[in-house]
Coordinates of C-alpha atoms and ligand atoms in Angstrom, one line a residue:
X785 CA -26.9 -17.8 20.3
X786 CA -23.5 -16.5 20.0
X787 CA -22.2 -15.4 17.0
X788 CA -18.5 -16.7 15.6
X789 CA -15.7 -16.1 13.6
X790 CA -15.8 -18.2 10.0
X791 CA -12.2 -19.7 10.1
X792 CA -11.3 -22.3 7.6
X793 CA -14.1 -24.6 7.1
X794 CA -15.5 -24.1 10.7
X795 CA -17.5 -21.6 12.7
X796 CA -14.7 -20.4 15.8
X797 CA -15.7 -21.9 19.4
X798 CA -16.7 -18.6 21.6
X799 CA -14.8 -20.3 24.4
X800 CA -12.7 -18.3 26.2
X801 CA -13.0 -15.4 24.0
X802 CA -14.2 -11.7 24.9
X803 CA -17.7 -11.6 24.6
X804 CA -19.7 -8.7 23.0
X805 CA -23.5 -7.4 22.7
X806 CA -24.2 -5.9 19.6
X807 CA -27.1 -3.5 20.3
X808 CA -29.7 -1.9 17.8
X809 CA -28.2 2.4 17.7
X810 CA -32.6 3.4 17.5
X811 CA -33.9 1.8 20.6
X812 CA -30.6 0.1 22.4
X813 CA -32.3 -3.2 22.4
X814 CA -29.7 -6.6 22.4
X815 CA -29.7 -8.1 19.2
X816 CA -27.1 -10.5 19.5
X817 CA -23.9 -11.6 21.2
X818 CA -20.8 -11.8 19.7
X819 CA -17.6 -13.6 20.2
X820 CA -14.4 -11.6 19.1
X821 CA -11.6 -13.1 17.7
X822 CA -8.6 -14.3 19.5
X823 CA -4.6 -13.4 17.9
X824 CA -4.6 -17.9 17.6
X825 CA -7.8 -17.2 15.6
X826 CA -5.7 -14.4 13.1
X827 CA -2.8 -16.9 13.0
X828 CA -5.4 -19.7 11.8
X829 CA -7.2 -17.6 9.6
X830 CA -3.8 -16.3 7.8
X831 CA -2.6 -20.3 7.5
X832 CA -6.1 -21.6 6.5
X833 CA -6.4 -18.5 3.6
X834 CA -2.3 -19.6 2.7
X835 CA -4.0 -23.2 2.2
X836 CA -6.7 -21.3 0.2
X837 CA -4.0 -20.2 -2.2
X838 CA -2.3 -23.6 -3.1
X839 CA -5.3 -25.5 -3.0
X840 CA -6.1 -26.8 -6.4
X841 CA -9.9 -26.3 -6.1
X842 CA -9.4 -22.6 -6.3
X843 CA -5.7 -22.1 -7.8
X844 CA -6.8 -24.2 -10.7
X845 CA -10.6 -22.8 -11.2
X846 CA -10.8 -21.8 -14.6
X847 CA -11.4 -18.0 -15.1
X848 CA -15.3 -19.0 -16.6
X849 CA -16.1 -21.0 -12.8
X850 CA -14.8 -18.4 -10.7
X851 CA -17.6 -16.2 -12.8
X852 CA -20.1 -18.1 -11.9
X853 CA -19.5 -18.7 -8.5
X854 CA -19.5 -14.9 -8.1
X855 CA -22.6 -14.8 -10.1
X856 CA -24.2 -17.1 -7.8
X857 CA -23.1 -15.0 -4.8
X858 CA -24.7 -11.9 -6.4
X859 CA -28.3 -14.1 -7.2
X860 CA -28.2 -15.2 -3.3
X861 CA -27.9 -11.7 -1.8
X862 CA -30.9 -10.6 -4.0
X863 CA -32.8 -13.8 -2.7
X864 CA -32.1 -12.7 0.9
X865 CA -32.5 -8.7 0.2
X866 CA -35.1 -8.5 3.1
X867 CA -32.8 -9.9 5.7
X868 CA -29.5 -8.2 4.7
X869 CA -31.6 -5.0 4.7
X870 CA -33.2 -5.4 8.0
X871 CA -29.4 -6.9 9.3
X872 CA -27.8 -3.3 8.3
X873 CA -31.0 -1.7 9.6
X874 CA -31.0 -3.3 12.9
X875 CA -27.4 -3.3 13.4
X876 CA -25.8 0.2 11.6
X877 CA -28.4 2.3 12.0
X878 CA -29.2 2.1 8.1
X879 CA -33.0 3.7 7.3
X880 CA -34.3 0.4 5.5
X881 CA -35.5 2.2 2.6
X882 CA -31.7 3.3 2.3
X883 CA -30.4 -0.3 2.6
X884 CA -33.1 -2.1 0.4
X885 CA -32.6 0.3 -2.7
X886 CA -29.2 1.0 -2.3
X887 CA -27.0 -1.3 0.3
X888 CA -28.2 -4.3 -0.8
X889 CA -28.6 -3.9 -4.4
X890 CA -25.3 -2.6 -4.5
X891 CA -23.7 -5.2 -3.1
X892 CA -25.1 -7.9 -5.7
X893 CA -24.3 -5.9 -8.2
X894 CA -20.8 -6.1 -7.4
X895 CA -20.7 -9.4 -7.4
X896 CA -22.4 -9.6 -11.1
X897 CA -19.6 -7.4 -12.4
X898 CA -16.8 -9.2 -11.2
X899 CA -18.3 -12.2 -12.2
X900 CA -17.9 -11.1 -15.5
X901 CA -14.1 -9.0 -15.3
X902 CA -12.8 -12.7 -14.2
X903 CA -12.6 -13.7 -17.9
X904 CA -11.2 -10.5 -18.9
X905 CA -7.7 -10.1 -16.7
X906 CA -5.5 -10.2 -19.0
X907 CA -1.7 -9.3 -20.1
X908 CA -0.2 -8.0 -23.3
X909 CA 2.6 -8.6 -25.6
X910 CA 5.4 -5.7 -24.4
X911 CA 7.7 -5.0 -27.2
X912 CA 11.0 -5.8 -25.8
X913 CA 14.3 -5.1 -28.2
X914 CA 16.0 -8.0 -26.7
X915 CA 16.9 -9.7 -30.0
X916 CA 14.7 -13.2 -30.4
X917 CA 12.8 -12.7 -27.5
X918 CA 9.2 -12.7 -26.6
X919 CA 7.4 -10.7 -23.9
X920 CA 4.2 -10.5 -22.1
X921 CA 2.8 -10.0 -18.8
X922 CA 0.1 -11.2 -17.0
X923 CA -1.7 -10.3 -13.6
X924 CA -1.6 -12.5 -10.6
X925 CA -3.6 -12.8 -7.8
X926 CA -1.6 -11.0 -5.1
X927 CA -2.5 -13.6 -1.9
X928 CA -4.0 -13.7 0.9
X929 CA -6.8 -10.4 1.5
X930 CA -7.5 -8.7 4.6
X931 CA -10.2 -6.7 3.7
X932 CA -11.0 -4.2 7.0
X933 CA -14.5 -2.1 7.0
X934 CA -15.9 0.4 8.5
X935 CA -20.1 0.4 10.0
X936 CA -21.2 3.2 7.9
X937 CA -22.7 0.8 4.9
X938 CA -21.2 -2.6 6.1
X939 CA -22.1 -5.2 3.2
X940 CA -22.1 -2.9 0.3
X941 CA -18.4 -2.1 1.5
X942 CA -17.7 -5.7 2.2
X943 CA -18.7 -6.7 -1.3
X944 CA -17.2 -4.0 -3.5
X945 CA -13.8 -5.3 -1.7
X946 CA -14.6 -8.8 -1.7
X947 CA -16.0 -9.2 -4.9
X948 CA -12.3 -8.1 -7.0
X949 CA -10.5 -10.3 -4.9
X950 CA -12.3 -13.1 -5.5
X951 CA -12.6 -12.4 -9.2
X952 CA -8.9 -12.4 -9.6
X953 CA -8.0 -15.7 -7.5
X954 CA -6.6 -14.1 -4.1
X955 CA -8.3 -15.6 -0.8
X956 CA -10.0 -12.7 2.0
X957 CA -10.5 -12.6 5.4
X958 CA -12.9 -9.6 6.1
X959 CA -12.5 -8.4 9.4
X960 CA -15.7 -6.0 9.7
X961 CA -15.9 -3.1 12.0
X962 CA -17.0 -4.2 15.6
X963 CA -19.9 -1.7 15.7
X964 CA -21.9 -3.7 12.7
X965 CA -20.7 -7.4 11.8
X966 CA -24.2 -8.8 11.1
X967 CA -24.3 -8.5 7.6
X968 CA -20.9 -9.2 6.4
X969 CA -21.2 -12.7 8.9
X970 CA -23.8 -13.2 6.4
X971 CA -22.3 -12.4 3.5
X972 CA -19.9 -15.2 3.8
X973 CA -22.2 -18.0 5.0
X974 CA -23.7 -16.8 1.8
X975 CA -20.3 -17.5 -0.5
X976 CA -20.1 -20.4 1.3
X977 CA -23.8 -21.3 0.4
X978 CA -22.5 -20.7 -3.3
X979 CA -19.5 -23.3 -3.1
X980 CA -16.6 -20.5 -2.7
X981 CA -14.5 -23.2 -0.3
X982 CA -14.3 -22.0 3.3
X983 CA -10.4 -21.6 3.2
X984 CA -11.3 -18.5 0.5
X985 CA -13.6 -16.5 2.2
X986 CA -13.0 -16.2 6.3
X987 CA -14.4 -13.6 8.3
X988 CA -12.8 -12.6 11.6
X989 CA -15.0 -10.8 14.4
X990 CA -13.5 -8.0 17.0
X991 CA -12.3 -4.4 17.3
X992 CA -9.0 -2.8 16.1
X993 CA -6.5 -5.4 17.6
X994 CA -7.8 -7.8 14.8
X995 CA -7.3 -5.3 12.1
X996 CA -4.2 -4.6 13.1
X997 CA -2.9 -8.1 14.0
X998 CA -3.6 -8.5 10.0
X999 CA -2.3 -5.9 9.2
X1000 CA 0.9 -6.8 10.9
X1001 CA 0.6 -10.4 9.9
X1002 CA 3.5 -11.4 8.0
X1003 CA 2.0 -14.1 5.9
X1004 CA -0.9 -11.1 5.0
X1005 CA -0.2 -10.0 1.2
X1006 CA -2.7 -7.0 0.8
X1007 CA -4.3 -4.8 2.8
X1008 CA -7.5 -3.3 1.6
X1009 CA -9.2 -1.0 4.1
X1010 CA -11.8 1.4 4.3
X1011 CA -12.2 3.8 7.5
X1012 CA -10.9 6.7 9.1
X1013 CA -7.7 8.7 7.9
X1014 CA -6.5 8.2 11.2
X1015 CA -6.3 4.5 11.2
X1016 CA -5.2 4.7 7.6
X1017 CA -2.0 6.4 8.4
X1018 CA -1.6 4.0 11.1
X1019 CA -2.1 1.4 8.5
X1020 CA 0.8 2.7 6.3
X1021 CA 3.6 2.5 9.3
X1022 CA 2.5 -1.2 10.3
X1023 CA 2.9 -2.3 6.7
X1024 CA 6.1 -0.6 7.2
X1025 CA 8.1 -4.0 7.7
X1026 CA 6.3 -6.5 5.3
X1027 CA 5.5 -3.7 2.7
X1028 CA 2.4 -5.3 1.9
X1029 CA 0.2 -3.8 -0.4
X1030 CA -2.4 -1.7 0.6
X1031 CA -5.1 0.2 -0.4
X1032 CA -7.0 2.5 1.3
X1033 CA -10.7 4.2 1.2
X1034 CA -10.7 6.8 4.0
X1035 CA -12.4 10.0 5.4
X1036 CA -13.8 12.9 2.5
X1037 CA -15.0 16.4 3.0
X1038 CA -16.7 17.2 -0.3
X1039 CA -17.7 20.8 -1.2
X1040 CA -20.7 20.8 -2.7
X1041 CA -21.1 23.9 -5.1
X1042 CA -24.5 25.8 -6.1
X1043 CA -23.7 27.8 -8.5
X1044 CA -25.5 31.1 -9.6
X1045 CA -26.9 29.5 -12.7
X1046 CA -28.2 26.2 -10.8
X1047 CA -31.9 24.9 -10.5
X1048 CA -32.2 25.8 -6.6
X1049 CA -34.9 23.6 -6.4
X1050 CA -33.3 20.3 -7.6
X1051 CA -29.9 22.0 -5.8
X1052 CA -31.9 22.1 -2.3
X1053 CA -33.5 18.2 -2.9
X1054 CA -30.1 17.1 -3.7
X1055 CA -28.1 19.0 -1.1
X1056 CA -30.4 17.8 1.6
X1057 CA -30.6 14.1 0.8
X1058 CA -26.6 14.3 -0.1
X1059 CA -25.5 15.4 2.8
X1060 CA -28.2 13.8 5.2
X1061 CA -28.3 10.0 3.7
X1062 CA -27.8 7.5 6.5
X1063 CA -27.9 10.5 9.0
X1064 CA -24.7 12.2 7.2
X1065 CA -22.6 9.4 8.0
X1066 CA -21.0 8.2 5.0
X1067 CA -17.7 9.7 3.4
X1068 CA -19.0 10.8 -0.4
X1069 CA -21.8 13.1 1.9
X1070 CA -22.0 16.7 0.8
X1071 CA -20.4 18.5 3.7
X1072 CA -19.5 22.0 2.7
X1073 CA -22.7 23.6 0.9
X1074 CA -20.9 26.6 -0.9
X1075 CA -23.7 28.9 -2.2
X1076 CA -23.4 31.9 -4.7
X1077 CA -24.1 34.6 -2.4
X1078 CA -26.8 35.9 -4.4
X1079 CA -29.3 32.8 -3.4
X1080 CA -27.3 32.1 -0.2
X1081 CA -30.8 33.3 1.8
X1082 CA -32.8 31.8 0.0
X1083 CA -31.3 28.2 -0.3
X1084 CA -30.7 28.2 3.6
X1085 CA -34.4 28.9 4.2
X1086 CA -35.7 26.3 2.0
X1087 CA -33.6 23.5 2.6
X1088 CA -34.2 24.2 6.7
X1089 CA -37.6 24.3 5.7
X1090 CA -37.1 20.6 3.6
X1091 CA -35.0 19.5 6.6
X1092 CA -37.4 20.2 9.4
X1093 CA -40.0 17.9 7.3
X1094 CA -37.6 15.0 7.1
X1095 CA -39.4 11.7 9.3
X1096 CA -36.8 10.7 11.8
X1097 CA -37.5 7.4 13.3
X1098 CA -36.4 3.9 13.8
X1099 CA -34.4 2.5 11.5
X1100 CA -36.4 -0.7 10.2
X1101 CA -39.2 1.7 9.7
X1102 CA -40.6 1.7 6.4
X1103 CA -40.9 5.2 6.3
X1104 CA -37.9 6.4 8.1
X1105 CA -35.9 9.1 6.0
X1106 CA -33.1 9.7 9.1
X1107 CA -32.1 7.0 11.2
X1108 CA -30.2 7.1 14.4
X1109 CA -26.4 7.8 15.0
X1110 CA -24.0 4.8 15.2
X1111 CA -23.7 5.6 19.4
X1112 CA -24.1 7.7 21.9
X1113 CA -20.5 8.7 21.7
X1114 CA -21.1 9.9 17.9
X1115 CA -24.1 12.1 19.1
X1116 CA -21.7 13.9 21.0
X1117 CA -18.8 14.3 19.0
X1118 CA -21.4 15.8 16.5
X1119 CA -23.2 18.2 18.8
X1120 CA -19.5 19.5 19.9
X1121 CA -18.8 20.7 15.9
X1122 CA -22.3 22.2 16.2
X1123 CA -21.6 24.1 19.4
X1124 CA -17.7 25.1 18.2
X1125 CA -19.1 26.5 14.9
X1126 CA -21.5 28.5 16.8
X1127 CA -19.3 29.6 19.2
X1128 CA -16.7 30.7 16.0
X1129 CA -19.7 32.8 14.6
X1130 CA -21.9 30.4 12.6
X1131 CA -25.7 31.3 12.8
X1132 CA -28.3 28.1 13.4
X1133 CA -30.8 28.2 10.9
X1134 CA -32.7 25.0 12.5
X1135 CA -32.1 21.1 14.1
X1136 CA -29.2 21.2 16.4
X1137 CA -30.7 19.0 19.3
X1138 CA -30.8 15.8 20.5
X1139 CA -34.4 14.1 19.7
X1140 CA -35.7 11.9 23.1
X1141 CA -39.3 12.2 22.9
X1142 CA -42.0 10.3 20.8
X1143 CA -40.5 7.0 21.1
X1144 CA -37.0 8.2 20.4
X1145 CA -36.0 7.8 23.8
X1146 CA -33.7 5.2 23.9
X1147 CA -32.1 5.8 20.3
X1148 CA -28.9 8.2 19.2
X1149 CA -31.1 10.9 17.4
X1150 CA -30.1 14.1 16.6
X1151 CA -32.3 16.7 14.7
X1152 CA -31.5 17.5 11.1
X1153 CA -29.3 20.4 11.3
X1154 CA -28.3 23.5 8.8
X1155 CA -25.8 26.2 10.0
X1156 CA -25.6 29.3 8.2
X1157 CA -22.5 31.6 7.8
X1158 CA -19.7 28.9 8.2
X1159 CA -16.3 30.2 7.4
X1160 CA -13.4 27.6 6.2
X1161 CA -10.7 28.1 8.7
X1162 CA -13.8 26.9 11.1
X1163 CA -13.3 23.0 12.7
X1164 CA -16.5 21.9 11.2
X1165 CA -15.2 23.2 7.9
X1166 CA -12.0 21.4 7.9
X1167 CA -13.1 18.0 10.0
X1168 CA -15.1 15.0 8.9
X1169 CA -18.6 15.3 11.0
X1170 CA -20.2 12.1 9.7
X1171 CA -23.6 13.9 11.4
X1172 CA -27.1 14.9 10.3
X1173 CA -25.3 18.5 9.5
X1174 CA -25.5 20.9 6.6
X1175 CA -23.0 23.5 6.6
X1176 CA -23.1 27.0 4.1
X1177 CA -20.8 28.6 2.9
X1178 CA -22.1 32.3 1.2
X1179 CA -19.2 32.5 -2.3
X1180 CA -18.8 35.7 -4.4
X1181 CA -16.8 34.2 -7.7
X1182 CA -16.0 31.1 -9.3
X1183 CA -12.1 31.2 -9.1
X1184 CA -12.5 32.1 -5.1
X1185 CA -15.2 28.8 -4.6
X1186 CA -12.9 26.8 -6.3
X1187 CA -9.5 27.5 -4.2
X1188 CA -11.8 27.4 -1.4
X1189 CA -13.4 23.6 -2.0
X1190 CA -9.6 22.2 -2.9
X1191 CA -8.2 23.3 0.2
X1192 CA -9.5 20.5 2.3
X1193 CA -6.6 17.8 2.8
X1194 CA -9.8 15.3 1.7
X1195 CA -10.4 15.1 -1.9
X1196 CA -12.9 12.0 -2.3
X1197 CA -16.2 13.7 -3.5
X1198 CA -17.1 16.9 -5.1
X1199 CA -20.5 17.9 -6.7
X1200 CA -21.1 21.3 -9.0
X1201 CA -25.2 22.5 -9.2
X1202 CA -25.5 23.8 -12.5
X1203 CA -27.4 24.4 -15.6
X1204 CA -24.5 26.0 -17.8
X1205 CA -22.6 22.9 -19.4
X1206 CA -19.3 24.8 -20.0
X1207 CA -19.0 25.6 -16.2
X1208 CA -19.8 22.4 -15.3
X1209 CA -16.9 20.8 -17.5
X1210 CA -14.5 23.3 -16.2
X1211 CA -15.5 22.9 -12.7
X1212 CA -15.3 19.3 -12.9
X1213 CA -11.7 19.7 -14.3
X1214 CA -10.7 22.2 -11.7
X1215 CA -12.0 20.5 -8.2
X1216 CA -9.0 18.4 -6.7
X1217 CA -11.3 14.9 -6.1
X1218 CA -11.1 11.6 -6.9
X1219 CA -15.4 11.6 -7.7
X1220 CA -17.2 14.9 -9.4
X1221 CA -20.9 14.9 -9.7
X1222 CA -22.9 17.2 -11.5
X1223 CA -26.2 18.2 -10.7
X1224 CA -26.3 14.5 -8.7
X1225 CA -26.2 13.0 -5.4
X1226 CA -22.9 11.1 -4.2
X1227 CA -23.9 8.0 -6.4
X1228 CA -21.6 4.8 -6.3
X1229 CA -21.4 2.4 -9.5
X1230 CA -19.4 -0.8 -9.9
X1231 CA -18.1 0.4 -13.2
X1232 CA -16.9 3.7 -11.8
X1233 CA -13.5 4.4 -9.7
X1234 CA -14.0 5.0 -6.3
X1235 CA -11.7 6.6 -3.7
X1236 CA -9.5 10.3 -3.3
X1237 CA -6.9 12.3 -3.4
X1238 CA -4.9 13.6 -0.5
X1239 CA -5.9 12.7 3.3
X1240 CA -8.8 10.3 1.3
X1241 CA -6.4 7.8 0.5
X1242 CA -4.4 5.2 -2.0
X1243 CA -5.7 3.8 -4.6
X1244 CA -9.6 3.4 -6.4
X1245 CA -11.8 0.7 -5.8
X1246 CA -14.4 -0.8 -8.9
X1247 CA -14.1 -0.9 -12.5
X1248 CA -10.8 -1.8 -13.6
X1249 CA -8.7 -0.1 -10.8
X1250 CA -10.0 -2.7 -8.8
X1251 CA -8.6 -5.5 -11.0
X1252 CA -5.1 -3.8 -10.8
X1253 CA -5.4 -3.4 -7.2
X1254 CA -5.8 -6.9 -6.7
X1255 CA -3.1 -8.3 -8.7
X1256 CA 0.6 -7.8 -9.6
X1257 CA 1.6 -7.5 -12.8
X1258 CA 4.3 -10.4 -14.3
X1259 CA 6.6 -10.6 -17.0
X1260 CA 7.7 -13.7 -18.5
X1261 CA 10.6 -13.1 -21.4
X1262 CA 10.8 -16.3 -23.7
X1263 CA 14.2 -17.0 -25.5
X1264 CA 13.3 -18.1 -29.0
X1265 CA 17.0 -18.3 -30.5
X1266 CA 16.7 -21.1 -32.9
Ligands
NAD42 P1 -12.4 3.3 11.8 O1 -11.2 3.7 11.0 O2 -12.5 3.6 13.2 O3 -12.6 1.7 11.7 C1 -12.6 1.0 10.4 C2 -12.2 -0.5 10.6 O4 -10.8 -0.5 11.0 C3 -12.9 -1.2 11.7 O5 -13.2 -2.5 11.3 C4 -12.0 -1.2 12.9 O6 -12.1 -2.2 13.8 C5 -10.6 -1.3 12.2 N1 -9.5 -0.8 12.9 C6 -9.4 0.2 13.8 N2 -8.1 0.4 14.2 C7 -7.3 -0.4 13.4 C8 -5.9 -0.6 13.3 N3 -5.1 0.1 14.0 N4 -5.5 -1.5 12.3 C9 -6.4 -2.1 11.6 N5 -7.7 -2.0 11.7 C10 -8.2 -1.1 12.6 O7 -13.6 3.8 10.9 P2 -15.2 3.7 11.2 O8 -15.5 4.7 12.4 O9 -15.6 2.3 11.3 O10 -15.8 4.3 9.9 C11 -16.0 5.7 9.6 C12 -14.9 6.2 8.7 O11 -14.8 5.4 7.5 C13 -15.0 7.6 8.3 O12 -13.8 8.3 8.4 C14 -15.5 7.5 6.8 O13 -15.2 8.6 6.0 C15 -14.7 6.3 6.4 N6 -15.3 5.7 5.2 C16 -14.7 5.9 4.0 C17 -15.3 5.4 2.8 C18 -14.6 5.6 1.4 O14 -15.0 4.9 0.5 N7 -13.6 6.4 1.3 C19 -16.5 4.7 2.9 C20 -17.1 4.5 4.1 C21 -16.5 5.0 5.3

């Protein structure tokens, strides 16, 4: 079977369309074919989403049955859990522990809270001094959606931009990354399932020419992508000529700070598991380890220690803490940062290969790695790895650790390790990021902004921001001169 496009109210024909094998990253078996989009398939998508808008089923659905519908999105992801899990499993890489408790779960509970925001967008009364004249504004749906993701976590990503739009009346076409289009495929056979008409939620399949035909497209109102910085900035100039909105969720670099007063053992737990989730491959992962100097030794030997213990394997195994790299390409390009930083004077406390034995063979694995004695000015200090990589950084004093975490150009994520509440407050005030955590791991909740400062992007995804992102504000003025 080959897997199509969702345009309009039909699946696309794979005839005469570029053909693509989607293989699984821990063992390189096929797992399906895929047929990528063609630019008549972006033009029919944009026109069948423009329908969306004007179409009274959808323009006219009160505020209460657009809630439901997104409610009974959120019930049928939780009825399929096992097979989105194994989908992002299979398909990204994803240890299925990983994508049961937190892809999965995530993504339905998205769906639940903007089922409930979509009776509570509302305007205000603006006092105007216009003599006998009424104000207020309201917040409309902006249009059509191209909502562009990355593989890292694909249908918790889809739904946490999906979910807003649809809350607030706009139509989407998701456009997923090529790597891992499984799940999101599935996600909107499943709004479909629900009764979200077919003109309202479209998914496009194929690589960057997609994304950026939407991006380009001049009936496209918003833009809401998540993925590299680089494509970001190439975002911003070809919205250039439509000024379309656009937000975007892009690369991070968090420091992660243990201070001198910190618990090192919960500091070392969290560390590892925050910068190793999904084989360090997610933006919010802990990427620069800054350690007071005076447990520096210490905390590098443990959490090596805690590292070498971790069970890499296939993905869909039950028991699978680190799961394979995206490609063979992203082995690499992680294995280079690990060979410049020792080459600029980092020391290898342990990992640092490529794993191909006990039936790792034909997978991407590389060992869990921790390098000791990184300096900032180093690549791997400045660069997003998105590997299985835990970098330290010895500090001396507060002031110097915080200048030193805020001079990324990233400012997504940030954590702070600590037991005294007064420098955690401070710290937390201090760090240049659009998340800080405290004493936590890089956790994402629907009713908690989302996205960064800097070279991590525009704009915040969940909670309200989301609302705002998704609609324009209007003002109405009402003469009332008698
Ligand atoms: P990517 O930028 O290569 O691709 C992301 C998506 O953009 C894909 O669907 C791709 O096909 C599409 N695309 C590529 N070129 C395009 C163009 N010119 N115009 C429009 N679309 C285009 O990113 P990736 O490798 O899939 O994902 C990894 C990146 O995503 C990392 O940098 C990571 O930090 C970032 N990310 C950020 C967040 C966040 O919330 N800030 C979350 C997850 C991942």
């Amino acid at each position: 079977m080959i897997l199509t496009s969702l345009i309009g109210r039909e699946s696309a024909t794979a005839e005469a369309r570029e053909h693509e094998v989607s293989r699984n990253p821990s063992d390189g078996s096929e797992l399906f074919t895929f047929a990528h989009a063609s630019l008549d398939d972006v033009d029919a998508a944009v026109a069948s989403a423009r329908r969306g808008m004007n179409m009274p089923e959808w323009r006219d659905l009160t505020p209460d049955h657009r809630g439901k519908l997104l409610w009974r999105v959120s019930e049928l992801i939780e009825e399929h859990l096992d097979e989105l899990a194994l989908m992002d499993s299979n398909d990204a890489g994803m240890p299925l522990a990983m994508s049961r408790a937190v892809n999965v779960p995530l993504a339905a509970q998205v769906f639940r809270y903007y089922a409930g925001f979509a009776t509570k967008i509302e305007g205000r009364l603006s006092q105007v001094s216009i003599p006998n004249t009424l104000h207020y504004t309201t917040r409309e749906p902006i249009g059509v959606c191209a909502l562009i993701t990355p593989w890292n976590v694909p249908l918790a990503i889809a739904a946490w931009k999906l979910a807003p739009a649809l809350a607030t009346g706009n139509t989407a076409i998701l456009k997923p990354a090529e790597q891992a289009v499984w799940s999101t495929l599935r996600l909107v056979e499943i709004c479909r399932e629900a009764g979200i008409p077919g003109e309202v939620v479209q998914v496009l399949l194929g690589g960057p020419e997609i994304g950026q035909a939407l991006v380009r497209h001049r009936d496209v109102d918003k833009v809401s992508f998540t993925g590299s910085t680089e494509v970001g900035c190439q975002i911003v100039s070809d919205v250039a000529p439509t000024l379309k909105r656009v937000s975007l969720e892009l690369g991070g670099k968090a420091p992660s700070i243990v201070t001198a007063s910190a618990d090192i053992d919960q500091a070392i737990m969290g560390n590892l598991r925050g910068a190793l989730f999904n084989s360090g491959q997610a933006c919010g992962a802990y990427t620069r380890t800054f350690v007071h100097r005076s447990r520096a030794d210490e905390f590098a030997e443990r959490i090596a220690e805690a590292a070498k213990q971790m069970r890499v394997g296939h993905a869909t195994r039950e028991d699978t803490e680190l799961g394979p790299l995206i490609t063979g390409g992203q082995v690499d390009r992680v294995l280079s940062y690990i060979e410049g930083a020792r080459a600029e004077g980092a020391d290898l406390v342990c990992g640092g290969r490529v794993l191909a034995e006990d039936g790792l063979e034909l997978g991407h694995f590389l060992e869990p790695t921790v390098l000791m004695n990184v300096e900032d000015h180093m690549r791997i200090a400045q660069e997003e790895v998105f590997g299985p990589v835990i970098s330290i950084l010895p500090f001396d004093d507060e002031d110097e650790v915080i200048a030193r975490a805020n001079s990324s150009d990233y400012g997504l994520a940030a954590v702070v390790w600590t037991k005294d509440l007064v420098l955690a407050h401070t710290m937390a005030k201090r760090l240049r990021a659009g998340t800080v955590f405290v004493n936590l791991l890089p956790l994402i909740d629907p009713g908690a902004p989302w996205g960064g400062f800097g070279l991590s992007g525009w704009g915040r995804e969940m909670g309200a921001f989301a609302i705002d992102e998704f609609t324009e504000p209007k003002g109405v003025f009402i003469g009332l001169e008698p």
